[in-house]
Tab-separated table of C-alpha atoms and ligand atoms in Angstrom:
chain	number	residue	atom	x	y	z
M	1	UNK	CA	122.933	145.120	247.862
M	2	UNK	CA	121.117	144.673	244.542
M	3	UNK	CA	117.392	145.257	244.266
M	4	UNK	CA	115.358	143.095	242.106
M	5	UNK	CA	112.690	146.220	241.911
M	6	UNK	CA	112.797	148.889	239.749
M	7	UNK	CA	113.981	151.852	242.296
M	8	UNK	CA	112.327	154.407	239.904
M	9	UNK	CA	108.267	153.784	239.898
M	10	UNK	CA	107.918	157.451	238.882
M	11	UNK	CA	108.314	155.716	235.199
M	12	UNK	CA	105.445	154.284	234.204
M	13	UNK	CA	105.645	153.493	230.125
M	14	UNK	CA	102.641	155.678	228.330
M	15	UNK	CA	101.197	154.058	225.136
M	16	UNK	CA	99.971	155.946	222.358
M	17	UNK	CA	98.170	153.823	220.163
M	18	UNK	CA	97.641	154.547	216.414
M	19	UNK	CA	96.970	153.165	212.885
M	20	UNK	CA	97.793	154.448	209.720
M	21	UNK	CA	97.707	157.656	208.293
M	22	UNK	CA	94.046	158.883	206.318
M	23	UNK	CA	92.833	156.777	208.981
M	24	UNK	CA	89.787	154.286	207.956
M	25	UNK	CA	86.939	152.921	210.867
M	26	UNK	CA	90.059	149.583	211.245
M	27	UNK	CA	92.758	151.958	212.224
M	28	UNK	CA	90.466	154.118	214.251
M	29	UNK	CA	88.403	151.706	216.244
M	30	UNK	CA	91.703	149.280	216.436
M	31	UNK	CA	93.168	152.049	218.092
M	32	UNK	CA	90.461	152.487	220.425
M	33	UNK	CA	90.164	148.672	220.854
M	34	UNK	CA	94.204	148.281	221.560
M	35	UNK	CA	94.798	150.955	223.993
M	36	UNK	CA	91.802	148.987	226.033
M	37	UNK	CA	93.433	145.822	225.802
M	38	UNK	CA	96.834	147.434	226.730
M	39	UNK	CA	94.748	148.924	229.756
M	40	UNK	CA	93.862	145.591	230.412
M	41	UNK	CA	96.937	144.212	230.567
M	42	UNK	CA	98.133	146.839	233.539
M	43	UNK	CA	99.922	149.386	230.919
M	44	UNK	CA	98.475	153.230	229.994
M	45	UNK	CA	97.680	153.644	226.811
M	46	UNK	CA	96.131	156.396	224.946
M	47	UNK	CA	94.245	155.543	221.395
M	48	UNK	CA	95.338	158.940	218.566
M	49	UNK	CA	94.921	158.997	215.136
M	50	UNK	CA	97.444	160.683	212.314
M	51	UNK	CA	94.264	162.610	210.691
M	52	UNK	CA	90.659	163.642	211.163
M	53	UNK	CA	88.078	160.425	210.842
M	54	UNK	CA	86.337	160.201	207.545
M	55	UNK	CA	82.185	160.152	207.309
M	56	UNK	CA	82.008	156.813	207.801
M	57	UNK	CA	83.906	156.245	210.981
M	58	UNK	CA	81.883	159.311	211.965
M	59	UNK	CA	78.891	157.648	211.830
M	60	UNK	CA	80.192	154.797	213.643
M	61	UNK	CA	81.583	156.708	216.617
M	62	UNK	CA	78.566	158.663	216.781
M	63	UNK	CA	76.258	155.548	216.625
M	64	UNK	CA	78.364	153.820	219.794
M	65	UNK	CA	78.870	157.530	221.592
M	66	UNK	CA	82.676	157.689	221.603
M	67	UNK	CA	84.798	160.338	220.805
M	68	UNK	CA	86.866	160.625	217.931
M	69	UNK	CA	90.956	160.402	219.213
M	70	UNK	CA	93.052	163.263	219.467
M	71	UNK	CA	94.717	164.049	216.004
M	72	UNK	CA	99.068	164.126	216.480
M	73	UNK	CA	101.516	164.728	213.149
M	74	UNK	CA	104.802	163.501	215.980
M	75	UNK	CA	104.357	161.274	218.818
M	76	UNK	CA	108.179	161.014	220.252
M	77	UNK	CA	107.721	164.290	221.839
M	78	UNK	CA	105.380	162.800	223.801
M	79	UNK	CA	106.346	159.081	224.409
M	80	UNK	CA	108.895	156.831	224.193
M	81	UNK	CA	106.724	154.150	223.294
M	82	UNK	CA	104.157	153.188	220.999
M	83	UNK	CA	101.399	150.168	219.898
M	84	UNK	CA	101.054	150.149	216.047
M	85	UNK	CA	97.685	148.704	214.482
M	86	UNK	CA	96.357	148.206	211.142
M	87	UNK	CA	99.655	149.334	209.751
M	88	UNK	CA	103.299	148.527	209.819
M	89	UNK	CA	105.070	150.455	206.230
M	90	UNK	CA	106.769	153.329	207.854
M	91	UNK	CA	105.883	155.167	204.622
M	92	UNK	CA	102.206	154.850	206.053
M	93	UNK	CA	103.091	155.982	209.434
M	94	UNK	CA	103.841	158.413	211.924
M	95	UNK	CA	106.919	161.380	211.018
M	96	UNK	CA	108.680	160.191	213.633
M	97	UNK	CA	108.405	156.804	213.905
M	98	UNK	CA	112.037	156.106	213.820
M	99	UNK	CA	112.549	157.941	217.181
M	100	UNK	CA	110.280	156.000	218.904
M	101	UNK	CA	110.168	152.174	220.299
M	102	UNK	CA	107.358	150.033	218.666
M	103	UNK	CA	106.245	147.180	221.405
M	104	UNK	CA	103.297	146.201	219.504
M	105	UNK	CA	102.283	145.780	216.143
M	106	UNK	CA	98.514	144.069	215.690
M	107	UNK	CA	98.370	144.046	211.529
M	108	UNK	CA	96.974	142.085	208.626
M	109	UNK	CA	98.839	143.546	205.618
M	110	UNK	CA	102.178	142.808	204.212
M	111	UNK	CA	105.137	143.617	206.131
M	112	UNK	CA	106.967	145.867	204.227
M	113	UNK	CA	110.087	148.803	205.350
M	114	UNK	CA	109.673	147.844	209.049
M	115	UNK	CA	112.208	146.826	211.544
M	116	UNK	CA	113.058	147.381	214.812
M	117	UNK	CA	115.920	147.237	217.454
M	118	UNK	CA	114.182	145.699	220.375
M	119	UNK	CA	112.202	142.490	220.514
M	120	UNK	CA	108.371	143.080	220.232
M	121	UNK	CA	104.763	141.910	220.112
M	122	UNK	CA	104.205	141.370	216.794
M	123	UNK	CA	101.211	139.788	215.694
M	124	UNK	CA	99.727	139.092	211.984
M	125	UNK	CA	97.231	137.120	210.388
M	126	UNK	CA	96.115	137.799	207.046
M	127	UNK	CA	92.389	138.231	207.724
M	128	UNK	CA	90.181	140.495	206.935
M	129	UNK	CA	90.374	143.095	209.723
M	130	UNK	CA	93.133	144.161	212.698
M	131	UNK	CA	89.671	144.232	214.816
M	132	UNK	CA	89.155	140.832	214.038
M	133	UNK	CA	92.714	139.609	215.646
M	134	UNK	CA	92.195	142.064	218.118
M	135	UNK	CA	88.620	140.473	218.742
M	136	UNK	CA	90.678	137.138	219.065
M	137	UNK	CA	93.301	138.686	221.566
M	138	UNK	CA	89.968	139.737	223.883
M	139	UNK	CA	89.056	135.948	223.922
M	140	UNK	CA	91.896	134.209	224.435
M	141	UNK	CA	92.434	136.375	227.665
M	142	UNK	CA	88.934	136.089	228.769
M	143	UNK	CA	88.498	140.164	228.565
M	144	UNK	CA	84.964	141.021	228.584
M	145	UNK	CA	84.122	144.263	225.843
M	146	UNK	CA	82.308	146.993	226.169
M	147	UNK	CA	79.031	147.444	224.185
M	148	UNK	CA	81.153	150.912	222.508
M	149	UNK	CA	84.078	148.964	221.652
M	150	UNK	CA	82.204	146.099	220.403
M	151	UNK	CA	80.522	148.740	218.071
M	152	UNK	CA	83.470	149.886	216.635
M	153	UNK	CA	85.011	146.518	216.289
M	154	UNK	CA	82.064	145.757	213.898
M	155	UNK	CA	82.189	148.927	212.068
M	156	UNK	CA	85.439	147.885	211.175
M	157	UNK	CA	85.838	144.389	210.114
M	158	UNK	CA	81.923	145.689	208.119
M	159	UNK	CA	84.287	148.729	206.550
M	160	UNK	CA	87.226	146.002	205.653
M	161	UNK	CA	85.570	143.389	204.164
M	162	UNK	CA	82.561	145.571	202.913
M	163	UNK	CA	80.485	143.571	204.690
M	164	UNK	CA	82.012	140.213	204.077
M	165	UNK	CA	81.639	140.666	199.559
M	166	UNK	CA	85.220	141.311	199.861
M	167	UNK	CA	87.732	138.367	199.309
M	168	UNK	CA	90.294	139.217	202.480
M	169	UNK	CA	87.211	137.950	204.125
M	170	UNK	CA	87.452	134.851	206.306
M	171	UNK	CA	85.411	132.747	208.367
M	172	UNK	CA	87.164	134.033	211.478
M	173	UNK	CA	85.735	137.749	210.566
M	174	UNK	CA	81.949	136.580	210.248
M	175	UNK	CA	82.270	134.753	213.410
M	176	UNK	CA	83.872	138.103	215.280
M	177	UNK	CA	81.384	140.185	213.237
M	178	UNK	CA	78.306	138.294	214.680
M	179	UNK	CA	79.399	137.655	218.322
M	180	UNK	CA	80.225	141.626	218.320
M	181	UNK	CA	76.832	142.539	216.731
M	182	UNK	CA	75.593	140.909	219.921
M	183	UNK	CA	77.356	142.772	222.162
M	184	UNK	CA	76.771	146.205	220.613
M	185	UNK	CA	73.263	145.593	219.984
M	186	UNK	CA	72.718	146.482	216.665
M	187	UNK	CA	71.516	144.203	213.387
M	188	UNK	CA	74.286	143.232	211.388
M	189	UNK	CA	73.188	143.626	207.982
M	190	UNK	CA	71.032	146.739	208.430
M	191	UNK	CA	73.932	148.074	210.861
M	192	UNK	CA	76.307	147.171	208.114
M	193	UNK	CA	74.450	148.918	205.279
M	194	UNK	CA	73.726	152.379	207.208
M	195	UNK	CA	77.294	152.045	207.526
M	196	UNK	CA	78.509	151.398	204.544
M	197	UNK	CA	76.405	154.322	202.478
M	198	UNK	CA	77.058	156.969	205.076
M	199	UNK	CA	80.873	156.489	203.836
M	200	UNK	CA	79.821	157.195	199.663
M	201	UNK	CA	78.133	160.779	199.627
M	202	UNK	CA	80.854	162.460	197.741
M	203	UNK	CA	78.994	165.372	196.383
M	204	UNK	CA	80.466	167.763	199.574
M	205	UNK	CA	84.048	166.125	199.658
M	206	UNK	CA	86.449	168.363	197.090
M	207	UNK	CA	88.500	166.472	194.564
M	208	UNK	CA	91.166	166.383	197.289
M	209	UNK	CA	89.263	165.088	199.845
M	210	UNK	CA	88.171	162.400	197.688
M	211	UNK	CA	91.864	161.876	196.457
M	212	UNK	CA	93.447	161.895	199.644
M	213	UNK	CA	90.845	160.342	202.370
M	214	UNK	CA	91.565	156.582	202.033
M	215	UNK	CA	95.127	156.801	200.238
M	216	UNK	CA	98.179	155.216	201.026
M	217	UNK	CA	101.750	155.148	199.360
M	218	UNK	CA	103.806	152.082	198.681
M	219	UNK	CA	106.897	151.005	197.999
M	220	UNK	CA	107.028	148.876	195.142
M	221	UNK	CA	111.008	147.731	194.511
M	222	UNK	CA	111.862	151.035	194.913
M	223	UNK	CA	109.281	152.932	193.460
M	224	UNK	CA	106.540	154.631	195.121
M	225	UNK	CA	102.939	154.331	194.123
M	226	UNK	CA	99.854	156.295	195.949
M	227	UNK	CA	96.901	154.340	195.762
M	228	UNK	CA	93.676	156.016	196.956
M	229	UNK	CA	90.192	153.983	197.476
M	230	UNK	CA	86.548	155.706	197.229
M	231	UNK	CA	83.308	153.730	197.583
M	232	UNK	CA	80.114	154.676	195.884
M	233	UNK	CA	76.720	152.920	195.498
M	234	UNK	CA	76.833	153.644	191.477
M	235	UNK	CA	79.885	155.195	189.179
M	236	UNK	CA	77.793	158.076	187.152
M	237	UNK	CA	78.455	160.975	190.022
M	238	UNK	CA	81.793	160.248	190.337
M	239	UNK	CA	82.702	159.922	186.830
M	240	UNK	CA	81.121	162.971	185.891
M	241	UNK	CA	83.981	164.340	188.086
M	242	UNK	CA	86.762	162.561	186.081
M	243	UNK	CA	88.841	165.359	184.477
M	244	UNK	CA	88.563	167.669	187.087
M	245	UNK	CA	89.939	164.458	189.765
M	246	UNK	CA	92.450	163.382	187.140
M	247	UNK	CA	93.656	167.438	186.805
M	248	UNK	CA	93.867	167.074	191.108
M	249	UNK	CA	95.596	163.744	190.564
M	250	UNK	CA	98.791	164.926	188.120
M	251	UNK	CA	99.139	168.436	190.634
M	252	UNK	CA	99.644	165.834	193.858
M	253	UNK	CA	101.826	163.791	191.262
M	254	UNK	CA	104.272	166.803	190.230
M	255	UNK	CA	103.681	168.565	193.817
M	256	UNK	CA	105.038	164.957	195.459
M	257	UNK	CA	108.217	164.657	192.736
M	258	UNK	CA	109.329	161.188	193.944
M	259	UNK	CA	106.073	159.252	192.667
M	260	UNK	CA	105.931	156.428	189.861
M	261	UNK	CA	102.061	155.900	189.961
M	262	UNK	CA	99.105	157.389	191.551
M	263	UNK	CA	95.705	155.628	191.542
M	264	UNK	CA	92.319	156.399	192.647
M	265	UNK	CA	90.106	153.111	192.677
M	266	UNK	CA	86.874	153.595	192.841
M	267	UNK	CA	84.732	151.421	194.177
M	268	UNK	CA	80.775	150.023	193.856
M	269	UNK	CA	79.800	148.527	197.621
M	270	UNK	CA	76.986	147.447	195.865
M	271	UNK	CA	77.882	145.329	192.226
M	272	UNK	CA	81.570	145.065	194.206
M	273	UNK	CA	83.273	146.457	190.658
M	274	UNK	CA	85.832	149.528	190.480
M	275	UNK	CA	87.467	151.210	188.239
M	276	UNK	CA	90.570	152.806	188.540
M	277	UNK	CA	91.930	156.335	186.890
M	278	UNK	CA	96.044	156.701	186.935
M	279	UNK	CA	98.517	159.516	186.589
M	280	UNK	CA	102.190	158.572	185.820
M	281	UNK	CA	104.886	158.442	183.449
M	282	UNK	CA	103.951	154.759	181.984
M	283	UNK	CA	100.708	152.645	182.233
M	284	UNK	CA	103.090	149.568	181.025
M	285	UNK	CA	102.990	148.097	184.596
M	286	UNK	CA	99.549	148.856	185.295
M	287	UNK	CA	98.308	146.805	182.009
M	288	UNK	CA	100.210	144.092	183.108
M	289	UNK	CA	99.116	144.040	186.508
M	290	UNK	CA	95.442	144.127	185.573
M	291	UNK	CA	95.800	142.279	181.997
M	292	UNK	CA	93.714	145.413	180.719
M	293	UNK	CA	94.120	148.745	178.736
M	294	UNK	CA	94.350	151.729	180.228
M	295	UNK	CA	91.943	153.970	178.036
M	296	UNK	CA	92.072	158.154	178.260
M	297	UNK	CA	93.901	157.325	182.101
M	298	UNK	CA	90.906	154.995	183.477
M	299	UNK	CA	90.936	151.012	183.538
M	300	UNK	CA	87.792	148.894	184.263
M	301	UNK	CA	88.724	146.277	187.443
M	302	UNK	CA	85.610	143.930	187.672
M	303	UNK	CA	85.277	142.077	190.641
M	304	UNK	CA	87.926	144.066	192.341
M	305	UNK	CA	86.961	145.888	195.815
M	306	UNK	CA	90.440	145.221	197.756
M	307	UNK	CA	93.615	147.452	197.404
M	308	UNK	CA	95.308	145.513	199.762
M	309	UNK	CA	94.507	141.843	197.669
M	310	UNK	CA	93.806	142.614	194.745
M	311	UNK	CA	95.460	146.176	193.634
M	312	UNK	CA	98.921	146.047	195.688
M	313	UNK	CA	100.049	142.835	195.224
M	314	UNK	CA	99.543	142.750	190.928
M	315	UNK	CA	101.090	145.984	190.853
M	316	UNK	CA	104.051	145.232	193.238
M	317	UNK	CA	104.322	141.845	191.013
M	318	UNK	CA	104.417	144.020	188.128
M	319	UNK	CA	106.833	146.268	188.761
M	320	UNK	CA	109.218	143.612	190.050
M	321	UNK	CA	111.525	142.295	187.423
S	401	LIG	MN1	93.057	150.424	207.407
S	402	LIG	MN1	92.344	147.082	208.289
């Protein structure tokens, strides 16, 4: 006789739930967002994060009361399965990615060094914040959020699109950013500010810190570029740090071996400028990517604010014959 039940219940699948590594307010409050929809949708699933939260997502988890999620370096000693948001380059991911199965991926950046064996949920849209899709996935099913998650949700599509000045911003994320304001409560623009500077007080964080916080590597036809992001509300501090960042920057380089380029942009929330410093063996493809000089290591990008539109592609373009 053949059972159309599973005759094993004692198997329930667990879901951890994670963005990237150097995780920013997205990955962290997508996290926390996606193991509640999972929830939702009957399955368990616990939100962790790759690395400790940065100040700003701080401040947003202590403004909604919510704990920060456990820290894990491995996850397949723990699960079998796992959600992925705000992230899907393995290079950005967990160790041991490749010995676990990925059912969901909720992402808006490229798609780059990820496959899988198994058919899988696999949804992105290139807006300006996972939170925002994820906001979309909690209307289309008619699930109510909580005032918390809500919070977080707008921390993170403020963080993304630095309160909507940044150009991955779409009309979708204003519209998610101001029905979630209303559930958590809070004024959006004076919400969004508070948030926003209690991310740029660098004067504590050690050249590492500031190096390492927000970066990400990339595969770029086969070469690998580190790209970290800082925001400041004006360029003097910073800069007054720049040998001593750029010294930091060529140890990582040498220490890592296997990179072609590693950038620091730096960013003003407020005049939405950067400006980037490099270590590598050739600025050729970063002059081409930005149509500027690199002078003493550091390149002016006006009008830049997004790695992920406006640093990553150019550079990828660049260094693709
Ligand atoms: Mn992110
Ligand atoms: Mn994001």
């Amino acid at each position: 006789m053949v059972s159309i039940f599973k005759e094993d219940y004692s198997f329930m699948t667990k879901y951890l739930v994670f963005g990237h590594k150097n995780p920013d307010t997205d990955t962290i409050a997508s996290a926390i967002a996606m193991s509640y929809f999972l929830e939702k949708q009957g399955e368990e699933a616990e939100p962790v994060a790759l690395g400790e939260v940065n100040d700003e997502t701080a401040f947003a988890l202590n403004y909604f009361n919510v704990s920060a999620p456990r820290v894990v370096t491995t996850v397949a000693n723990e699960v079998s399965n796992v959600a992925l948001v705000d992230h899907n380059e393995s290079v950005q991911s967990v160790e041991d990615l490749s010995e676990v199965t990925v059912d969901y991926v909720v992402d808006h950046h490229r798609i780059s060094g990820f496959e899988t064996a198994q058919p899988l949920y696999y949804r992105a849209e290139p807006i300006g914040c996972t939170a925002t899709i994820l906001f979309k996935m909690f209307v289309e099913h008619s699930y109510d959020i909580p005032k918390a998650i809500a919070g977080l949700m707008l921390s993170a599509i403020i963080s993304d699109t630095l309160l909507f000045k940044s150009p991955t911003t779409t009309n979708q994320d204003e519209n998610a950013a101001i029905e979630l304001s209303k559930i958590a409560d809070v004024n959006l623009e004076v919400y969004g500010m508070d948030l926003l500077k209690s991310g740029t007080d660098l004067s504590s964080k050690s050249e590492t810190e500031l190096l390492n916080s927000d970066a990400k590597n990339f595969d770029m036809d086969g070469k690998k570029v580190r790209i970290g992001q800082v925001n400041v509300v004006d360029f003097e501090d910073i800069l007054a740090r720049k040998s001593a960042l750029l010294d930091q920057m060529a140890t990582e380089f040498m220490a890592a071996g296997d990179l072609e380029l590693s950038v620091l942009i730096i960013t003003d929330i407020l005049e939405s400028n950067s400006i980037g410093l490099v270590v590598g063996n050739d600025f050729a493809a970063v002059e081409k990517a930005f149509k500027v000089p690199v002078v003493e290591q550091q390149l002016e990008l006006p009008g830049v604010v997004s790695r992920k539109k406006q640093v990553v592609p150019q550079l990828t373009e660049s260094y693709t014959v």
